[in-house]
Coordinates of C-alpha atoms in Angstrom, one line a residue:
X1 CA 15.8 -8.6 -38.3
X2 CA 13.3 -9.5 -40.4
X3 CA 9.3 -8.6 -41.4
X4 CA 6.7 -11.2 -41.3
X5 CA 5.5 -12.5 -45.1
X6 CA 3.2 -14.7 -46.2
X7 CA 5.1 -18.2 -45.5
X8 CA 7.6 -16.8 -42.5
X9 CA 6.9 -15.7 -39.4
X10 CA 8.9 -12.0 -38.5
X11 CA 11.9 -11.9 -36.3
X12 CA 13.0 -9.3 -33.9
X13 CA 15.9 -8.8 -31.0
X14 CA 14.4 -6.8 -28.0
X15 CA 17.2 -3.7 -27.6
X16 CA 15.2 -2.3 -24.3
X17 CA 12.8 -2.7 -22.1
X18 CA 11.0 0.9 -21.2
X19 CA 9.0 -0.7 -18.4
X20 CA 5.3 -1.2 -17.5
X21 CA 2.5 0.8 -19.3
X22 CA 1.2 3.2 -17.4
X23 CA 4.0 3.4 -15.3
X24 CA 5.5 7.5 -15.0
X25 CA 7.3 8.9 -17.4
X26 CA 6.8 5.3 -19.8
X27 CA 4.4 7.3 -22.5
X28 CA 6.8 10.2 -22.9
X29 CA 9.8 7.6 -23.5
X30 CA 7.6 5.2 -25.7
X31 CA 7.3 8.7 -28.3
X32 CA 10.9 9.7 -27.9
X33 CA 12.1 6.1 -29.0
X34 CA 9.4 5.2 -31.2
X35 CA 10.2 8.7 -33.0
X36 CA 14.1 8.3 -32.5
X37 CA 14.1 11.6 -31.0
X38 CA 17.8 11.8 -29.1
X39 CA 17.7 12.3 -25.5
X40 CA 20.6 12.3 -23.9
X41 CA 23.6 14.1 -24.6
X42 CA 27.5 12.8 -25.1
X43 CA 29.7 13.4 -22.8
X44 CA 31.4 14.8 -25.7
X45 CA 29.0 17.5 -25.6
X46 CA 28.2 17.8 -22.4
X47 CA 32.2 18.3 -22.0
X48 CA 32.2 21.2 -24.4
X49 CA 29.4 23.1 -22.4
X50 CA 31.3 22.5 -19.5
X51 CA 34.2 24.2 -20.9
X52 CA 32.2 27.2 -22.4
X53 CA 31.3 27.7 -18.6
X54 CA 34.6 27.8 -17.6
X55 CA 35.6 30.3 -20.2
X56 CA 32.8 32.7 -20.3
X57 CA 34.2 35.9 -18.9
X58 CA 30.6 38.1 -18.5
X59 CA 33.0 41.3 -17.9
X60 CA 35.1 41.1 -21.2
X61 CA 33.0 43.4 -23.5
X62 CA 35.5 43.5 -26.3
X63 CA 33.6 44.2 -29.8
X64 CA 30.3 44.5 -28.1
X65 CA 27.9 47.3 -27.7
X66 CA 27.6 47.7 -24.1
X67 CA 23.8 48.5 -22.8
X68 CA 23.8 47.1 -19.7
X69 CA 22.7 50.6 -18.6
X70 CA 19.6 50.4 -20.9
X71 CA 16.1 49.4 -19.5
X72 CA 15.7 46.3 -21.2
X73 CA 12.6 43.5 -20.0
X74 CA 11.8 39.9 -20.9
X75 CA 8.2 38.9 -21.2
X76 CA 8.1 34.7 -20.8
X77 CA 5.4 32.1 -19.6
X78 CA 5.6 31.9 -15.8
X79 CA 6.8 28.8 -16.3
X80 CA 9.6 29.2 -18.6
X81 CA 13.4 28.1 -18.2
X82 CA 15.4 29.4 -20.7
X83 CA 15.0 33.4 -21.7
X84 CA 16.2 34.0 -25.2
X85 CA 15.0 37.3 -25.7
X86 CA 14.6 40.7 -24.4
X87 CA 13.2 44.5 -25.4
X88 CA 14.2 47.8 -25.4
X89 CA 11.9 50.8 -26.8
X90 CA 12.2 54.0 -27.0
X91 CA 10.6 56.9 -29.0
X92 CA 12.8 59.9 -29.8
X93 CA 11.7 64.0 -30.4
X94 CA 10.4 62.8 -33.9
X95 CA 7.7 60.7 -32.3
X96 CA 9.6 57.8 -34.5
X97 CA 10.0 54.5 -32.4
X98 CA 13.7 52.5 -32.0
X99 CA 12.9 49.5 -30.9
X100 CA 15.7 46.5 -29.7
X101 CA 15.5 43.3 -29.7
X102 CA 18.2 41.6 -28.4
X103 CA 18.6 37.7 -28.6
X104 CA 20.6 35.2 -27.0
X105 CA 24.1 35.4 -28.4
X106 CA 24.1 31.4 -28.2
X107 CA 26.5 31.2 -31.2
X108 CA 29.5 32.7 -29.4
X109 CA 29.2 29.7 -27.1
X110 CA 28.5 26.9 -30.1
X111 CA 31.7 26.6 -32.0
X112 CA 30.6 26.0 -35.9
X113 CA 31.8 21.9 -36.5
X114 CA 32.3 21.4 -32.9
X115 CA 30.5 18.8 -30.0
X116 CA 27.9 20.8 -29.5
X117 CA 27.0 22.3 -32.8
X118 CA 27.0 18.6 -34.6
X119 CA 24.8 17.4 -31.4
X120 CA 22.6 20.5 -32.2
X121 CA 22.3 20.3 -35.6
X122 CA 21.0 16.5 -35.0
X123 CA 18.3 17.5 -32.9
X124 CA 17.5 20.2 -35.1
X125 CA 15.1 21.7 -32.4
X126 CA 14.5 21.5 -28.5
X127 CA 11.0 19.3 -28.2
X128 CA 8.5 20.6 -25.6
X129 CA 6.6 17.6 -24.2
X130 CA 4.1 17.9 -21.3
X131 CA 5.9 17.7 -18.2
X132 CA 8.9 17.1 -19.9
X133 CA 11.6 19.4 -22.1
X134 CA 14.5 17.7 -24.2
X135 CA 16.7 21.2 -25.1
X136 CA 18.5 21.1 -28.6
X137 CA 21.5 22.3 -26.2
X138 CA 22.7 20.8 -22.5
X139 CA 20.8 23.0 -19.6
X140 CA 24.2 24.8 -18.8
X141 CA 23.9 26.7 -22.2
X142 CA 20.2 27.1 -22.5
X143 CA 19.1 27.8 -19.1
X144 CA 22.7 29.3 -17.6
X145 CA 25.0 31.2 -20.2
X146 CA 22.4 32.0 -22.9
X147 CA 19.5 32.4 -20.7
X148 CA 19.0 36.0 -20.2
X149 CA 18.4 36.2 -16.8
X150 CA 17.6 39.3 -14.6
X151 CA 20.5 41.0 -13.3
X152 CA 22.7 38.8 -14.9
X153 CA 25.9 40.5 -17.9
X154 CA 24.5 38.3 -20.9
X155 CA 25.8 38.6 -24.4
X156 CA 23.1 39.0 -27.1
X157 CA 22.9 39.5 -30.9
X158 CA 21.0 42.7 -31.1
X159 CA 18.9 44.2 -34.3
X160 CA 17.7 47.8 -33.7
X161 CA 14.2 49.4 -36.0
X162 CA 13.4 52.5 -36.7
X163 CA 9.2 53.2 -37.0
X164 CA 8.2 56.0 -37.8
X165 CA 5.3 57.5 -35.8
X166 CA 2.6 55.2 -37.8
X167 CA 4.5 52.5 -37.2
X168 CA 6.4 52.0 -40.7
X169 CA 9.9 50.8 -40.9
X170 CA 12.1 53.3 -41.6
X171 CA 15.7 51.1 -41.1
X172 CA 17.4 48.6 -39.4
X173 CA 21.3 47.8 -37.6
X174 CA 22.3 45.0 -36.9
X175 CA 25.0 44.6 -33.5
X176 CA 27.2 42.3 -30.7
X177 CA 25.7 43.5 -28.1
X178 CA 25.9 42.8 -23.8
X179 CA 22.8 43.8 -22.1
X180 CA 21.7 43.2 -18.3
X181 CA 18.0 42.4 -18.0
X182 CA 16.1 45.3 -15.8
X183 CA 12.7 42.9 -15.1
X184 CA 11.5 40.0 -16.1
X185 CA 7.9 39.7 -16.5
X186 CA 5.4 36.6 -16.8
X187 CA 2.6 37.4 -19.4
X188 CA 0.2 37.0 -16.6
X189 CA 1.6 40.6 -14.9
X190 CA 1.8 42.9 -17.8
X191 CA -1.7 43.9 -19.1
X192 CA -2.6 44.8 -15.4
X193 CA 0.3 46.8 -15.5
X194 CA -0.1 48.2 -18.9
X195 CA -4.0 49.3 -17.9
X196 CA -3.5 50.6 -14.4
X197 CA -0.2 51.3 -13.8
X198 CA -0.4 52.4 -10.2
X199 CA -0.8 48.7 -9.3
X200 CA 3.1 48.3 -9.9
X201 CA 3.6 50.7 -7.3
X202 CA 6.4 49.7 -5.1
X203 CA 7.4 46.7 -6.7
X204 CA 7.8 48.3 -10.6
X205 CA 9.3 51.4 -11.1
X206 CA 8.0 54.1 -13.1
X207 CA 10.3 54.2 -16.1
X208 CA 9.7 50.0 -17.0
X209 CA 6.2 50.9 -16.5
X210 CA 6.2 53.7 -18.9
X211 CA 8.4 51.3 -20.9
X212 CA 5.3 48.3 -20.9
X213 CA 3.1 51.3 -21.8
X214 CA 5.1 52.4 -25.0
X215 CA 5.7 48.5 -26.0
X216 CA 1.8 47.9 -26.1
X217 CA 1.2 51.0 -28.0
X218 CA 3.7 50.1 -30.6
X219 CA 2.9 46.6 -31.3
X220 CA -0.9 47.3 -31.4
X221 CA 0.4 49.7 -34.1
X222 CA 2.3 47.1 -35.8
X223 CA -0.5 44.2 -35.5
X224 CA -3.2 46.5 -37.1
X225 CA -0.6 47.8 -40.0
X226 CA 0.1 43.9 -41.0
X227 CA -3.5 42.8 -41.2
X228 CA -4.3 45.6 -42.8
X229 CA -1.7 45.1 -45.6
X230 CA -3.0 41.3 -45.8
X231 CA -1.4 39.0 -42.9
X232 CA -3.6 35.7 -41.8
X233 CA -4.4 35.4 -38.3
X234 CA -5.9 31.8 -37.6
X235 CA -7.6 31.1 -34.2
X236 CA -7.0 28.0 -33.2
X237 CA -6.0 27.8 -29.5
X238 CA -3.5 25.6 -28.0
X239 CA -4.5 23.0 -26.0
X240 CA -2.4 22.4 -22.9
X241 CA -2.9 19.6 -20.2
X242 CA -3.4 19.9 -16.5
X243 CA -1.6 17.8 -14.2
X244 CA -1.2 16.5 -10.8
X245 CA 1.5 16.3 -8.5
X246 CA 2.2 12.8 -9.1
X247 CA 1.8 13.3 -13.0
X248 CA -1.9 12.2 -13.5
X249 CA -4.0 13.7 -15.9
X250 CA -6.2 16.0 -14.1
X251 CA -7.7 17.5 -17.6
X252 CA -7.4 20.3 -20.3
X253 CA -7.5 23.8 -20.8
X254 CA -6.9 26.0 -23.5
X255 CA -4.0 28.3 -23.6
X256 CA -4.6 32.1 -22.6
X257 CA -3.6 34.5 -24.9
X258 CA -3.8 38.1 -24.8
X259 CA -2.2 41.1 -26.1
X260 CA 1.0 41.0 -23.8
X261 CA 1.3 37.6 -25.9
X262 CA 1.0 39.6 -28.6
X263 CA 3.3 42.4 -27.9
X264 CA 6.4 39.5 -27.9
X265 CA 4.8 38.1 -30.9
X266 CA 4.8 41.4 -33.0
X267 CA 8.2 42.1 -32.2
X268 CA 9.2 39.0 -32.8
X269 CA 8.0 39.2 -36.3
X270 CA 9.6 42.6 -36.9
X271 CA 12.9 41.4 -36.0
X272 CA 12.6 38.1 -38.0
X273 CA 11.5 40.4 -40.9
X274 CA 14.0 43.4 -40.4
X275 CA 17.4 40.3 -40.4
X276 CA 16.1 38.7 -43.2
X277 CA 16.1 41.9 -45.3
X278 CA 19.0 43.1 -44.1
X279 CA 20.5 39.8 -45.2
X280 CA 18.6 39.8 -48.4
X281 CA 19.8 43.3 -49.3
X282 CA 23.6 42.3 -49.2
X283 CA 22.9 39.2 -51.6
X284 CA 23.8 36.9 -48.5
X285 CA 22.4 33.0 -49.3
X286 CA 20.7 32.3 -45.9
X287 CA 17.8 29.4 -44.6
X288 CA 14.5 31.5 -44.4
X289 CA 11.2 30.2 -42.7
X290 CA 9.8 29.8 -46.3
X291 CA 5.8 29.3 -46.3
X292 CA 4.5 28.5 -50.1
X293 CA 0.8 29.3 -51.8
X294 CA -1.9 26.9 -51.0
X295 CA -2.8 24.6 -54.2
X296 CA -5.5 25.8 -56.6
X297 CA -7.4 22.2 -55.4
X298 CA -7.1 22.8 -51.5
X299 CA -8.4 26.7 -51.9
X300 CA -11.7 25.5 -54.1
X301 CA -12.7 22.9 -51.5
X302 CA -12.3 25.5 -48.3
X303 CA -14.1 27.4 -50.3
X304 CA -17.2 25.0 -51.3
X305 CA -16.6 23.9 -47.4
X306 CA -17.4 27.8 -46.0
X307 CA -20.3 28.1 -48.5
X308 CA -21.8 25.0 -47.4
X309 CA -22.1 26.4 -43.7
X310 CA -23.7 29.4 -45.2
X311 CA -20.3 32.1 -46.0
X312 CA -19.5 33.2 -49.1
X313 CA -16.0 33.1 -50.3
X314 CA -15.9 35.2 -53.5
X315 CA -12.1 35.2 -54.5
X316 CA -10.6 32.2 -52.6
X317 CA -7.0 32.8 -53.9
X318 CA -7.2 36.2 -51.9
X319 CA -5.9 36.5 -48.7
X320 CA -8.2 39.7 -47.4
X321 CA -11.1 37.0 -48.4
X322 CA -9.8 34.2 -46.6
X323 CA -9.1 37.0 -43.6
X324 CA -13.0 38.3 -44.0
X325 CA -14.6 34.4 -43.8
X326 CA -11.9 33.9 -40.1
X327 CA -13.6 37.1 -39.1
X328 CA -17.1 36.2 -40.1
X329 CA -16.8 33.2 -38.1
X330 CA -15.5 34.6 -35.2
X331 CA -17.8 33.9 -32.0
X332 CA -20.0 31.3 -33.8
X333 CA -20.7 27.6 -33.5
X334 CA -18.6 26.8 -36.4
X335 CA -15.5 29.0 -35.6
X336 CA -13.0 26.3 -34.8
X337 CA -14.0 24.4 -37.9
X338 CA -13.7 27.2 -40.3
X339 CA -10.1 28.0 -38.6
X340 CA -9.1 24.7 -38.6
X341 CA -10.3 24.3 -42.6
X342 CA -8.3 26.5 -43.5
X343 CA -5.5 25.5 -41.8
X344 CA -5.8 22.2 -43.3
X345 CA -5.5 24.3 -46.8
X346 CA -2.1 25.7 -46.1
X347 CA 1.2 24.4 -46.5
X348 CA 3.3 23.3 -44.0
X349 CA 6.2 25.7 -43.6
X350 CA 9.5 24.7 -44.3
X351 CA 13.6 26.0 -43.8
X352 CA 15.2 26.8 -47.4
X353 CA 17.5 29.1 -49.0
X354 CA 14.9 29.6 -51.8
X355 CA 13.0 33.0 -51.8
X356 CA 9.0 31.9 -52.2
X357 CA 8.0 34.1 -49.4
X358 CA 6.1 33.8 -46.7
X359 CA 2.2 33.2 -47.5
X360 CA 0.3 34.0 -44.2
X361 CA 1.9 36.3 -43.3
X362 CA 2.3 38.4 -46.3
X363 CA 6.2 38.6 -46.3
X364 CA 8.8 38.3 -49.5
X365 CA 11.8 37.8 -46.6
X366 CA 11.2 36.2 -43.3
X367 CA 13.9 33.7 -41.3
X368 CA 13.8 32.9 -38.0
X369 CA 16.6 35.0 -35.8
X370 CA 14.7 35.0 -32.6
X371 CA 15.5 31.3 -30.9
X372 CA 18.7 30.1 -31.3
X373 CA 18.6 28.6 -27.9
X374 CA 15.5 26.0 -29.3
X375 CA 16.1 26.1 -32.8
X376 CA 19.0 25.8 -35.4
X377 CA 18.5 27.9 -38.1
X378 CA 18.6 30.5 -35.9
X379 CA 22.0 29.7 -34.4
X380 CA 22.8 29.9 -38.9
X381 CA 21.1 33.4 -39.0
X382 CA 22.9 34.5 -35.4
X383 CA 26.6 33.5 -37.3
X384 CA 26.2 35.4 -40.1
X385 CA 24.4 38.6 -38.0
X386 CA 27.6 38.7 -35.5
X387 CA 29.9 38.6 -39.0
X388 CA 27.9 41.4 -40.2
X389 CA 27.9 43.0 -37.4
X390 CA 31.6 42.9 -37.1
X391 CA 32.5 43.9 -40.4
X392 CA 34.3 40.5 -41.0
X393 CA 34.4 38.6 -44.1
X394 CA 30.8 36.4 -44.1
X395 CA 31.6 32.7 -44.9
X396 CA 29.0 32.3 -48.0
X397 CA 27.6 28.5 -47.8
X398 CA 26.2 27.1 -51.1
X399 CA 22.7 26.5 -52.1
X400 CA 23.0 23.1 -52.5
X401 CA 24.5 22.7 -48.5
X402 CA 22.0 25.2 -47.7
X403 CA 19.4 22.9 -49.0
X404 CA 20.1 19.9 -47.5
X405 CA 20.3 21.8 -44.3
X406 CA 17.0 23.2 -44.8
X407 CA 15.7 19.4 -45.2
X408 CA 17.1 18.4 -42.1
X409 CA 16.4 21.5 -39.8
X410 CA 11.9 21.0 -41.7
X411 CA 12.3 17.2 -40.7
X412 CA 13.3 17.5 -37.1
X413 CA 10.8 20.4 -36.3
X414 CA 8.2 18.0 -38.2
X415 CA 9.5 15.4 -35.7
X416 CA 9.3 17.4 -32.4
X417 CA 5.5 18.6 -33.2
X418 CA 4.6 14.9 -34.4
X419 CA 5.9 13.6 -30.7
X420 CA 4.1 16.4 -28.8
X421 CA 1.0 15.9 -30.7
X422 CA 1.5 12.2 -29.7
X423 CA 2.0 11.9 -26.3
X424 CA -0.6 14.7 -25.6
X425 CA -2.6 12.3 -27.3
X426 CA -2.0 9.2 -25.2
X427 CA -2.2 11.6 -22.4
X428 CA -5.3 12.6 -22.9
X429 CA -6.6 8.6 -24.0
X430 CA -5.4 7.7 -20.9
X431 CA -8.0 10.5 -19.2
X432 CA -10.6 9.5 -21.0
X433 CA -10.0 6.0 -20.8
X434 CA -12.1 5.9 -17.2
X435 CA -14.5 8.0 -18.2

């Protein structure tokens, strides 16, 4: 009610009472309030995914391009929940490469205006906590209707490349697609697939096994074509925190990462690239994943930082320099600090409509297409993809609401990363606290 000054003492109402510190499940909801991060979802909303159950009819086709004879796999962590993308690849007599990636249709089930688009567009984002998930959509959306599962009639937005046989793009469609997921693979099965396939004998057939081959080979293609034409790569490796049964802290480890993590990524990348062109091409105004030059300032003191551990930076506005000291550095004492430096140099990246490009990674057009279950600006890109798609008449939104969407989408992302970055922090404390 009111703050403490210099002749009055502060006065407060207690709203609620979380419970005892240290108690389970206390830390994560002392971040979620303290960050007003919303939690729960109206009944409202929760009504309205209800009813998108009820209407979802997985064999009505109607305006989409059925490949639901295609061999199409999803790569996830083994402990993921909700599948929002999936791959199909296939190189023709040319020796060119069509790749598909087909995403989550979650905007046929999020009506623009309605419960749960206004409940989305709040959260902004889904916020991964550990041990704990709070979705940007209720669970019978993201991890039933949109989640393409194995087996399972799903609807997707779908944008298929053409590479030629060095791996440049050569063209893109975009279409409203239905696939049905082949396999689904954890990142943990498909390098010893992709290195001796005769291990998947039995339990992998031979054509998604040929398929894992042709999806390495292309996106080690595709990684080594955008470094070489200037993309940053920073290594700094997620933490993530071990637990018990019961919730303790058991300790820390950092996050593996190999190339089947990299195959998804490049992908990825190529599809988030290939819509934003597509989009930028027909003059459409659209939220891109916008990620400016560093300052002047901030480049001249990473680069009187790197010389004072003994690397020389020659021109520090240049990418391929920056790129030479991470590689420099790589497998020495003072790796993680260099990496981290120049983290610290960049910009944060933000959502607008404004066309500044894409910094690290060396991109004039990049959005983000590839997560509409977790994120909103997808679900904007997904709308106007299934109207191009479609041939329909694209709904045009200004700059200036463009703008302030943009705003809101940077601030709640900002949000979600400043809550996990928290409560791994009082996780860890706490773990450290007896020792």
């Amino acid at each position: 009610l009111r703050f403490p000054s210099a002749n009055r003492v502060g006065e407060a109402v207690l709203t609620k009472v979380l419970g005892h510190r240290g108690d389970p499940g206390i830390d994560t909801m002392t971040v979620v309030y303290g960050l007003g991060l919303p939690h729960e979802f109206a009944e409202e909303v929760l009504e309205d995914a209800r009813r998108q159950a009820e209407i979802f009819d997985e064999t009505n086709l109607d305006g989409r391009l059925d490949l639901t004879k295609e061999t199409i796999v999803t790569i996830d962590p083994a402990t993921a929940r909700d599948f929002d993308d999936a791959i199909s690849l296939r190189r023709d007599r040319r020796g060119h490469w069509q790749l598909g990636v087909h995403i989550a249709d979650v905007a046929h089930f999020v009506t623009p205006g309605g419960p749960l688009d206004r409940s989305a567009q709040e959260r902004g984002t889904s916020a991964y906590l550990p041990r704990h998930v709070i979705p940007m959509l209720p669970e019978v959306i993201s991890n039933g209707l949109a989640s393409l599962q194995e087996g399972q009639v799903r609807y997707t937005k779908s944008v298929f490349i053409e590479f030629d046989a060095e791996g440049r793009p050569r063209g893109a469609e975009l279409a409203n697609t239905a696939i049905r997921v082949s396999q689904r693979f954890a990142y943990e099965e498909v390098m010893p697939l992709v290195n001796n396939p005769e291990s998947g004998k039995g339990k992998v057939s031979a054509a998604i096994v040929n398929q894992l081959q042709k999806m390495h080979t292309l996106a080690m293609i595709l990684r080594r074509n955008r470094f070489a034409e200037g993309a940053l790569q920073m290594g700094i490796p997620e933490v993530e925190i071990d637990f018990d049964n019961d919730g303790n802290i058991t300790g820390a480890h950092e996050r593996h990462h190999d190339e089947s993590h990299e195959v998804i990524e490049e992908f990825m990348l190529a599809a988030n690239i290939a819509v934003a062109q597509l989009l930028t091409a027909k003059d459409i105004p659209y939220l891109r994943r916008a990620h400016g030059h560093p300052d002047e300032l901030r480049l001249k003191n990473f680069q009187e930082f790197c010389q004072g551990l003994g690397y020389e930076v020659e021109q520090f506005r240049s990418r391929a320099a920056l790129q030479q000291v991470i590689r420099d550095a790589a497998g020495q004492p003072d790796e993680r600090a260099v990496n981290f430096a120049l983290l610290r140099t960049m910009k944060q990246a933000e959502y607008s409509p404004e066309a500044y490009g894409h910094f690290a990674l060396n991109e004039e057009h990049y959005c983000h297409f590839t997560s509409p279950i977790r994120r909103y600006p997808d679900l904007t890109i997904h709308r106007i993809v299934g109207e191009m798609a479609s041939g329909r008449k694209i709904k045009r939104d200004s700059m200036g609401d463009l703008l302030q969407l943009g705003k809101n989408c940077s601030l709640t992302e900002r949000r979600a990363e400043k809550a996990e970055r928290e409560l791994k922090r009082i996780k860890l404390l706490r773990y450290m606290e007896s020792r």
